[in-house]
XYZ file of C-alpha atoms in Angstrom:
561
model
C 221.006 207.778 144.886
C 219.656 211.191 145.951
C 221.172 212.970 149.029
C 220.002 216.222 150.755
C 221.360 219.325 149.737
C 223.318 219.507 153.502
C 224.953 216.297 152.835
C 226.082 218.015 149.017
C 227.900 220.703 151.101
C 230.023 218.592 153.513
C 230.373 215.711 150.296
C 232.026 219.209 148.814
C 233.956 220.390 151.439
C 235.291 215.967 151.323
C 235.771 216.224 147.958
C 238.557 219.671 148.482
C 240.387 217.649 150.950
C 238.638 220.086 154.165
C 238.878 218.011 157.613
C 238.927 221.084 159.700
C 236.194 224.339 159.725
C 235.229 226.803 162.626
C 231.906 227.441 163.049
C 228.815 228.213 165.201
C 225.475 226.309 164.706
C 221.748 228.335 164.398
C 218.350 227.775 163.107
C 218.809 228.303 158.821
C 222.375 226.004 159.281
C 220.749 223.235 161.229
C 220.046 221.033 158.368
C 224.003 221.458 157.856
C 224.589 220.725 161.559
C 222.440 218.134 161.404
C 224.413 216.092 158.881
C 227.851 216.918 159.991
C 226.681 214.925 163.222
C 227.073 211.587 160.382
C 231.017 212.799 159.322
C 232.477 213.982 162.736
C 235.403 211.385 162.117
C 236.224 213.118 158.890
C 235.671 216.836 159.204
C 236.706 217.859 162.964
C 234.146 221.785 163.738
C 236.257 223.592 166.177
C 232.978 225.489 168.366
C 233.963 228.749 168.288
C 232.728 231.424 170.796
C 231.816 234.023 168.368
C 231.285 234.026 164.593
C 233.880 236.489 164.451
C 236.172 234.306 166.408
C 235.895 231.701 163.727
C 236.979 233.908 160.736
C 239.876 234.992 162.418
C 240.777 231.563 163.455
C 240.070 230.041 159.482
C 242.967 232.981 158.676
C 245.321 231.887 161.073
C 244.814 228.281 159.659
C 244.950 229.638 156.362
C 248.319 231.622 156.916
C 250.270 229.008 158.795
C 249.141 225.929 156.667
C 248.792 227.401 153.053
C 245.356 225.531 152.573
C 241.976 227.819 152.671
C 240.528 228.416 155.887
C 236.459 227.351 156.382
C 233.881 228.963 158.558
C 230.006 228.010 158.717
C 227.768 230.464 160.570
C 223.638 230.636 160.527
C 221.784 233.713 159.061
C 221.319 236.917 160.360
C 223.887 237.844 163.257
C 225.729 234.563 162.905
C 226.455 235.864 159.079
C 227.128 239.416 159.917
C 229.568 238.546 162.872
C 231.729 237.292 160.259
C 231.835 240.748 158.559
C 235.177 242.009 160.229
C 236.795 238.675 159.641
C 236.069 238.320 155.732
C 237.351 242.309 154.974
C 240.497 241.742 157.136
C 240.531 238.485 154.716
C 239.881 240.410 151.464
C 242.299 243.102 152.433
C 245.302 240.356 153.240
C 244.611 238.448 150.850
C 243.595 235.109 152.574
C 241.845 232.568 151.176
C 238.676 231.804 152.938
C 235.131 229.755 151.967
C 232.650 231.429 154.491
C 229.192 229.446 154.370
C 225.921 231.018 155.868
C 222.596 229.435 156.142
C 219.378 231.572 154.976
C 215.861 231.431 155.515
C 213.989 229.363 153.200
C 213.805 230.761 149.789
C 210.036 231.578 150.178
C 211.031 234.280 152.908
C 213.453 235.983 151.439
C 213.112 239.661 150.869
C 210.451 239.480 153.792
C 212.294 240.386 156.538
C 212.042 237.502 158.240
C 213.222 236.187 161.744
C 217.075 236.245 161.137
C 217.351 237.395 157.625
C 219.997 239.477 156.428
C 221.358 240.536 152.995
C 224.176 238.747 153.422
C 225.259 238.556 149.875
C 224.658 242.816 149.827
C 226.720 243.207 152.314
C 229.672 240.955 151.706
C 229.851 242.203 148.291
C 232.353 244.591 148.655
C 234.409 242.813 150.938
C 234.781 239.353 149.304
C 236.556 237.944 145.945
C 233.160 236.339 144.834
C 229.613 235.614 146.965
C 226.740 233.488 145.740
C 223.145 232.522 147.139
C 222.161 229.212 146.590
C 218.541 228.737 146.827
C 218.269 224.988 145.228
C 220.256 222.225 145.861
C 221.122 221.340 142.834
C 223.661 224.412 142.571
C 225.521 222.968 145.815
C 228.192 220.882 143.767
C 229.307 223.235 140.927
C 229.133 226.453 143.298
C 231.492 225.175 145.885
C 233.576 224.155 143.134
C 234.074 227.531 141.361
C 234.582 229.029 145.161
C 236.811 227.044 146.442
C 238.927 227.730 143.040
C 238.032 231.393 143.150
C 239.499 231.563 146.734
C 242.850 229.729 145.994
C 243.444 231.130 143.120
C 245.683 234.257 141.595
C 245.696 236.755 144.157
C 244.008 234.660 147.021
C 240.919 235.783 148.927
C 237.470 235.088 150.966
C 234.340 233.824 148.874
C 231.007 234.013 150.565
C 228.474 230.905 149.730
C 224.784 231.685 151.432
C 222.425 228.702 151.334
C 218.880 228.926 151.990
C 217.267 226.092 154.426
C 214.620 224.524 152.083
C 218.547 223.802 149.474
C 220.175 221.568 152.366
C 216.635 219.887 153.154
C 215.796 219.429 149.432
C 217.083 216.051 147.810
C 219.379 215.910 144.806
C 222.043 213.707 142.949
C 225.967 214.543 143.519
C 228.815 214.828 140.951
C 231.279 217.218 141.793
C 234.019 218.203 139.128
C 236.614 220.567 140.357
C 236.982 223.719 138.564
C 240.184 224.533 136.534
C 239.225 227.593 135.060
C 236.213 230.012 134.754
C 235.178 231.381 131.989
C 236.324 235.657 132.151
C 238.376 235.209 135.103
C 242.421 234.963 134.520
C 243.834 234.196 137.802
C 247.216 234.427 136.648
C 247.894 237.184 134.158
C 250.181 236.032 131.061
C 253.872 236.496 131.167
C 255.221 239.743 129.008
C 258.649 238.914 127.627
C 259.430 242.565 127.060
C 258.306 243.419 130.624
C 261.188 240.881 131.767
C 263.894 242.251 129.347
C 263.108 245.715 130.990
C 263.039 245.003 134.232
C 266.683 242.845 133.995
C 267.989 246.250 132.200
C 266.841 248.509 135.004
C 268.016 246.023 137.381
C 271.464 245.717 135.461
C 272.226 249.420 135.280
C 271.306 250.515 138.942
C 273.819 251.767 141.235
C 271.734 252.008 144.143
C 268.625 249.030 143.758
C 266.852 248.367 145.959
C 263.684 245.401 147.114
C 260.714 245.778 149.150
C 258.934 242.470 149.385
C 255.748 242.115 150.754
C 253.458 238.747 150.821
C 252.618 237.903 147.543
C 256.273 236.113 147.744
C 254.918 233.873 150.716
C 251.803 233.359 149.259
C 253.349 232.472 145.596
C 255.269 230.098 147.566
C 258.549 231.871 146.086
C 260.776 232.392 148.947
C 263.264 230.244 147.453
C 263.531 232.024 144.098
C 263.043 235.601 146.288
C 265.835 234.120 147.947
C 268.213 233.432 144.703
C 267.391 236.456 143.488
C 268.362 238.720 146.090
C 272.025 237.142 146.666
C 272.530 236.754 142.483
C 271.540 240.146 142.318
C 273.022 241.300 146.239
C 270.120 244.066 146.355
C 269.477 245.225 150.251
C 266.036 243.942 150.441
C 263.273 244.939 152.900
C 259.873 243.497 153.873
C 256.386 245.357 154.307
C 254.845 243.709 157.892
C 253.239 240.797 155.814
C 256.176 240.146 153.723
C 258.477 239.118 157.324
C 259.380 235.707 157.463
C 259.584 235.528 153.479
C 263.158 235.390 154.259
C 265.033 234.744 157.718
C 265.278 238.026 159.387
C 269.166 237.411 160.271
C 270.289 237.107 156.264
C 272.951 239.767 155.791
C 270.487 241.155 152.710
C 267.808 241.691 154.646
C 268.094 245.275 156.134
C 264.837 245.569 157.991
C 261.114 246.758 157.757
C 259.385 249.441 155.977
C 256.520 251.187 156.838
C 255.276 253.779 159.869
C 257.299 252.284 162.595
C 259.681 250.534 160.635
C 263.813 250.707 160.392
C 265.264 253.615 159.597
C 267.708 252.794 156.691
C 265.025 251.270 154.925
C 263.266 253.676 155.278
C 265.146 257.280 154.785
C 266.921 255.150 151.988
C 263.839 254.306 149.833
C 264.212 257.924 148.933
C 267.711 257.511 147.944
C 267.699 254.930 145.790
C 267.910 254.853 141.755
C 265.974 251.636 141.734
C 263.001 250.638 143.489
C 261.928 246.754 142.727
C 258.334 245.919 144.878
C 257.809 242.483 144.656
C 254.318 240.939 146.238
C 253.569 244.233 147.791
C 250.728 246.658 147.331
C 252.211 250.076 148.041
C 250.040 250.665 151.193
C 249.741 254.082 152.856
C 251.631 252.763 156.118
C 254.462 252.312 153.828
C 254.646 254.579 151.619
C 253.933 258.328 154.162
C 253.297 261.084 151.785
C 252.637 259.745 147.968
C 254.133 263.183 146.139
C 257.921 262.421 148.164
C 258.006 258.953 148.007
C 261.297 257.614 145.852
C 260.684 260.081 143.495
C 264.462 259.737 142.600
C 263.921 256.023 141.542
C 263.012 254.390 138.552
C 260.413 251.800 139.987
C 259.460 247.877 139.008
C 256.768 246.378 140.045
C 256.273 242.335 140.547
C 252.467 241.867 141.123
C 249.927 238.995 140.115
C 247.057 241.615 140.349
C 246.626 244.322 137.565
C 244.689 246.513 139.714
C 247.422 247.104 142.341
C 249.431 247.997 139.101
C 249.803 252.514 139.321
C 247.093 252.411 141.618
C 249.236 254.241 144.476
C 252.834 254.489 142.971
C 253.413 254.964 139.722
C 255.583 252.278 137.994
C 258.185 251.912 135.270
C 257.857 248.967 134.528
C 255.174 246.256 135.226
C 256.009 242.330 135.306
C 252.678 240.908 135.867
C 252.172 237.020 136.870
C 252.784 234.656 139.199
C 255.996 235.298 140.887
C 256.584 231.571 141.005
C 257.084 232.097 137.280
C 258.281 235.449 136.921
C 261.094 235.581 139.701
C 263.048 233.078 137.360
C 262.930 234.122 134.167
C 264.635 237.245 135.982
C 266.880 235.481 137.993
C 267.781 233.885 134.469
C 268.120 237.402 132.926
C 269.644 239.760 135.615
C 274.187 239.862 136.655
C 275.839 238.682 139.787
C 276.492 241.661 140.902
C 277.629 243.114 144.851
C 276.441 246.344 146.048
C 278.662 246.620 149.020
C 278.938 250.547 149.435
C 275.006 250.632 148.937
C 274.189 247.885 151.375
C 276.887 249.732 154.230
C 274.851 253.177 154.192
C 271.945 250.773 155.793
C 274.521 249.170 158.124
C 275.248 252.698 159.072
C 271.990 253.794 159.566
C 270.996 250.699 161.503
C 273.395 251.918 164.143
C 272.094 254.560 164.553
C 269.046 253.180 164.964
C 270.316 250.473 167.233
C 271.967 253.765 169.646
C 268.981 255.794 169.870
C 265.877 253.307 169.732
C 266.979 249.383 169.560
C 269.468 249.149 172.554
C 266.761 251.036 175.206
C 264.057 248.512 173.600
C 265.915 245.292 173.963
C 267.893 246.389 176.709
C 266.090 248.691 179.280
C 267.996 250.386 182.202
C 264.055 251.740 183.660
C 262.743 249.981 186.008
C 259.468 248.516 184.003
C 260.100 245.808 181.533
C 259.641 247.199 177.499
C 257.831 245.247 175.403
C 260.901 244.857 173.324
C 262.623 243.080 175.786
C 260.068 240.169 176.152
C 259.737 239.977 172.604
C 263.517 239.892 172.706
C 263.140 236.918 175.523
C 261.009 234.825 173.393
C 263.539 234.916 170.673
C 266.041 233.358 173.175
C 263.541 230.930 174.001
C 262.255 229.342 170.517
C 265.790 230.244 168.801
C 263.139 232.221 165.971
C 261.494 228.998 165.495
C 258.269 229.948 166.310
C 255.320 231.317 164.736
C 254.315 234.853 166.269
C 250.494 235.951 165.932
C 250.063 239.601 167.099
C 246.747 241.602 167.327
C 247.293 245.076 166.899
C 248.996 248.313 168.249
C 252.237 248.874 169.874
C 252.934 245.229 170.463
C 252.475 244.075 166.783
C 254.840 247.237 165.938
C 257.670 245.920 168.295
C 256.615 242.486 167.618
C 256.972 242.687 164.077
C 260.428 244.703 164.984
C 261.827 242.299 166.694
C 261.013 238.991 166.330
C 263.270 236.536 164.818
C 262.348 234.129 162.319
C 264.089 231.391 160.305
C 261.245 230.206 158.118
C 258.374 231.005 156.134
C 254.502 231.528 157.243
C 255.875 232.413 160.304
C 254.767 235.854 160.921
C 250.786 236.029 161.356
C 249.206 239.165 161.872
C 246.168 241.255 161.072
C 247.787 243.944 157.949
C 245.585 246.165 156.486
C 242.280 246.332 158.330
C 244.101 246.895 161.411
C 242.050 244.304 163.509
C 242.257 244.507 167.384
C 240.773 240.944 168.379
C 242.523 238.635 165.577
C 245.270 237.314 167.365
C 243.706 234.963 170.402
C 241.404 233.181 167.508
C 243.802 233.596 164.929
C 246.676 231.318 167.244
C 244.073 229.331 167.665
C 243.733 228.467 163.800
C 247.577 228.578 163.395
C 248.321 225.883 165.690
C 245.919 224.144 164.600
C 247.423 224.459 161.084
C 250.862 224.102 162.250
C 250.160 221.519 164.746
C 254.243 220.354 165.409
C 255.378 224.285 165.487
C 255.349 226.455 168.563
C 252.389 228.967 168.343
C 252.537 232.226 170.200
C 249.838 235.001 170.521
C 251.472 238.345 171.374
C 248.917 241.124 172.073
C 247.897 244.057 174.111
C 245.498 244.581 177.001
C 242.542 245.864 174.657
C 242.724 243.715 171.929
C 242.690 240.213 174.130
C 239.293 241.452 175.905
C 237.980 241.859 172.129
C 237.548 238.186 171.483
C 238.186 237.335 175.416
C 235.712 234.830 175.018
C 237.804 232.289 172.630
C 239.647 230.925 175.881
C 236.796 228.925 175.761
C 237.543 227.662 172.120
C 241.203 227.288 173.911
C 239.657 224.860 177.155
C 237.032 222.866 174.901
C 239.846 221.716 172.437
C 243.027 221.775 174.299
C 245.078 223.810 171.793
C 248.350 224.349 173.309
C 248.839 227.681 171.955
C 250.770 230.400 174.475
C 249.463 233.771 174.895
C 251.227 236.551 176.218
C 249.256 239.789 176.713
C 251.364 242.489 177.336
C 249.455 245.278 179.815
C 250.001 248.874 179.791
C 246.485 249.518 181.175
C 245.994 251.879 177.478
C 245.073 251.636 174.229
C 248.700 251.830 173.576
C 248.841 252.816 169.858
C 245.929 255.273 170.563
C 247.179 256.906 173.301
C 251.060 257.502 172.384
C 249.223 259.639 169.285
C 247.166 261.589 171.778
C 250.798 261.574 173.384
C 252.439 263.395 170.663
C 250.120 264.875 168.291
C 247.447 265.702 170.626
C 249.265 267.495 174.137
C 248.552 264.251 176.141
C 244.863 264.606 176.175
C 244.505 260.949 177.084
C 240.749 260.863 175.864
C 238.767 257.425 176.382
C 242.151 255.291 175.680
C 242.927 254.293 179.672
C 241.794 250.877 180.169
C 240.405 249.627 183.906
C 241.464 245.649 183.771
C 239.961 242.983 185.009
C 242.214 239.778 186.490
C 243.449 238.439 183.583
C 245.293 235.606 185.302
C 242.008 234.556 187.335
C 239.813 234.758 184.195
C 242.525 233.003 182.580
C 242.353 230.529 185.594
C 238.273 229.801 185.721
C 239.500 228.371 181.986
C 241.499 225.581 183.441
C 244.908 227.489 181.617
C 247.969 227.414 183.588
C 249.027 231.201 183.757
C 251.222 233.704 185.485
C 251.967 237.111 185.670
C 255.001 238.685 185.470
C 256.021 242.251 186.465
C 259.707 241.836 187.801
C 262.499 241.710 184.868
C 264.121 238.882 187.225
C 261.510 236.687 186.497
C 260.278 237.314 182.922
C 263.060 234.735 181.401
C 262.342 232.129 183.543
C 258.356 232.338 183.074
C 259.149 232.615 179.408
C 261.000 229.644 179.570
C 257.985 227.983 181.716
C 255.600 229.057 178.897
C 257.423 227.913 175.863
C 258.556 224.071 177.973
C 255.169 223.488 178.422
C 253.079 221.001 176.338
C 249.765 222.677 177.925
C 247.636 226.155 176.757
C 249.834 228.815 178.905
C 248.673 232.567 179.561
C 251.287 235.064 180.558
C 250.195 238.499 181.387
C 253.414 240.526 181.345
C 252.657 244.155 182.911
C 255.067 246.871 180.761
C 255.512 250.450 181.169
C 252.073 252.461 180.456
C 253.422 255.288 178.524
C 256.157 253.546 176.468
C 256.222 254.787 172.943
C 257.760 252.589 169.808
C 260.248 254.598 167.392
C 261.302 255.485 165.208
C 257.652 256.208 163.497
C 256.662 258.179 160.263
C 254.260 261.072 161.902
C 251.140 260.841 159.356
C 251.509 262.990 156.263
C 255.486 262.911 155.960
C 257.834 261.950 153.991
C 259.381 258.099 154.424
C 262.671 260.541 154.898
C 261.413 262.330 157.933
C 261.433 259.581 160.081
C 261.317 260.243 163.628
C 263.975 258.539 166.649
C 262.105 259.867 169.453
């Protein structure tokens, strides 16, 4: 029996176990729309408010759950709203099946009402895209993305379909793919490579691990974990990596990266052994390329070959999976202690903890820090919940700060930098998570960016909790023009609206807090409540976060103040 091509595509999205996507409905989807109406007790759409909105909340499903997030938009605007979303995918690595509907195939190429190149324009910023334009592609073409997306080093794939493919009729068989023909997902294993790395590993003096999160995403925290206390290496994370491993174990000594610790940091260039496992060697965390750990022999754990030398330049390479690699070396490498090594980052931690920590979590001034609340929540969910932060100062002191004790627990928005991801993305997480406490930390610029998904928030009762903390500034912006540019505050002053009362006209039980006396309590509120909750916590406007790596320097010339 024949079915229409939009019945193929939600038969498909059945067929890879999908029962939630976030989407927006328009004229070349309709067909789509049209038959979802027949499966709404099997695949719950979450309306978003923006196309955008429903990327970043597919990423925060993605992230919290494991599975691969799913967005459907229409053509033209509806597709390119999703833009931002799919690059800050690509660029974290999250797996994502973004579906578009496109004019009729008889249009395209004639600039027609809503077209877009879609597929040109996503091709850069996706693992794999692909315009269907009969319906008899449907089955095998959702097959190979869904694969392509969850596969190796995950990622977003792009499927456009025209609207004469979901109204045309065709038969259904769906086979899932296991492999494609000149893709290799998971590069093989070199013996030698392992031998190597164990013998680096065995002879170091002063090792030490960044981990970043290809370990969450290889779903290796346990062997990360083994490793690390066989081997006792001081081990830090890159901002994705945190939550790999709970941020109290005595091994882990912090964060690397811009605003970082500072022992991890001044002490990359002072170790004889650098191990980077599941990280990419990112600008933010490396500062200046030609004084980064030159001292150190370097290994490199990676499941793709074209992060291999690309920034850093590596002694030795382990490619594959680290669900496989991490214990063949575990096997391989001696129990060893590094006691001595792993005190020089206790010392430098209190240092640290004098000049920066203690004033953050602890604040004599009279305005509360945004260290402090952060600090506050940790009381509150006992690091039990997962934190989703936009971007700025309060993902810095956020990703500082915040206590975990389990994995897929830090969400966050890594290498494209997005202001606007966390209010959709906490959508997607709790959704993902739905038994886990979901909290949205983010600044007074970055919530008015996707503002509009409180309405996502009243329509489906999500209890997520949103704190925005308000400096009235673009925070990050304006503590550069701070420092680097003699305080010429230019265009980063923000004029807010009510937040509480806009908060309000959604139905969400809110408050705002600007007295330290009663930011525990209202915390506490927030966190008891089985309701959506908005907290607007007003900090002090021209707080900076230390230490920080001024732009061009050397990891080593970190800066306290």
């Amino acid at each position: 029996m024949k079915i229409s091509g939009s019945e193929a595509i939600i038969k498909c999205l059945l067929e890879e176990n999908v029962d939630l996507i976030y989407g927006y409905p328009g004229g070349a989807i309709m067909p789509f729309y049209d038959s979802l109406y027949h499966f709404q007790d099997k695949i719950n759409h979450v309306l978003v408010r923006h196309e955008q909105g429903a990327t970043h909340a597919a990423q925060g499903y993605s992230r919290s759950s494991g599975k691969v997030g799913v967005v459907i938009a229409t053509s033209g605007p509806g597709a390119t709203n999703l833009v931002t979303g799919i690059a800050d995918a690509q660029i974290d690595s999250t797996p994502m099946v973004c579906i578009t509907g496109q004019v009729s195939s008889n249009l395209l190429g004639s600039d027609a009402f809503q077209e877009t190149d879609i597929i040109g324009i996503t091709t850069p910023i996706t693992k794999w895209n692909y315009q269907i334009t009969k319906a008899s592609e449907i089955a095998s073409i959702f097959s190979k993305a869904f694969y392509i997306a969850r596969s190796g080093r995950p990622g977003p794939v792009l499927i456009d379909i025209t609207k004469d493919a979901q109204f045309e009729m065709t038969d259904f068989l769906y086979k899932k793919h296991k492999k494609l023909r000149s893709y290799n997902p998971k590069p093989e294993i070199s013996d030698n490579s392992i031998s190597d790395a164990c013998t680096l590993i065995n002879k170091a003096k002063k090792p030490f691990i960044i981990f970043g999160q290809g370990v969450i995403l290889a779903n290796a925290e346990e062997e990360f974990r083994v490793l690390m206390e066989k081997t006792g290496i001081p081990s830090a994370w890159t901002i994705l990596g945190l939550s790999a491993v709970a941020t109290d174990h005595p091994l882990n000594v912090g964060m690397v990266g811009m605003h970082g610790n500072y022992g991890p940091n001044v002490l990359t260039n002072e170790c004889d052994l650098l191990i980077a496992i599941g990280m990419r060697f990112d600008d933010r965390v490396t500062g200046n390329l030609n004084h980064y750990a030159k001292q150190a022999k370097i290994i490199h754990l990676e499941i793709d070959p074209a992060e291999i030398n690309k920034n850093v330049k590596v002694d030795v390479a382990v490619l594959g999976d680290l669900k496989n690699t991490l214990p063949k070396i575990i096997e391989k490498v001696e129990e060893k202690k590094h006691e001595k090594w792993l005190q020089k980052f206790r010392d430098l931690n209190h240092i640290e903890y004098d000049k920066v920590i203690k004033d953050d979590l602890f604040p004599k001034k009279e305005k509360i820090t945004m260290g402090e609340v952060i600090h506050q929540i940790n009381i509150a969910t006992k690091g039990n919940a997962i934190i989703v932060t936009d971007v700025g100062q309060h993902q810095m002191v956020a990703c500082r700060y915040a206590k975990f004790n389990e994995s897929k627990s830090n969400i966050t928005s890594g290498g494209l930098g997005t202001m606007g991801f966390a209010l959709p993305a906490a959508i997607g997480a709790k959704m993902g998570a739905p038994k886990r406490e979901v909290i949205a930390i983010i600044g007074d610029g970055g919530f008015q960016m996707t503002i509009q998904e409180l309405g996502t928030i009243f329509q489906t009762g999500v209890p997520v909790k949103i704190v925005v903390l308000n400096n009235d500034f673009l925070g990050m912006v304006r503590q550069w023009q701070q420092l680097f540019f003699d305080k010429r505050y230019s265009s980063t002053e923000m004029v807010n609206p009510d937040f509480v009362a806009i908060a309000n006209g959604y139905q969400i039980e809110s408050e705002r807090v600007s007295k330290r006396e009663n930011l525990k309590e209202s915390i506490q509120k927030m966190i008891d409540s089985p309701n959506p909750f908005f907290m607007e916590v007003v900090v002090g406007k021209e707080d900076n976060v230390f230490p920080m790596i001024p732009t061009g320097e050397s990891v080593s010339n970190m800066r306290l103040s």
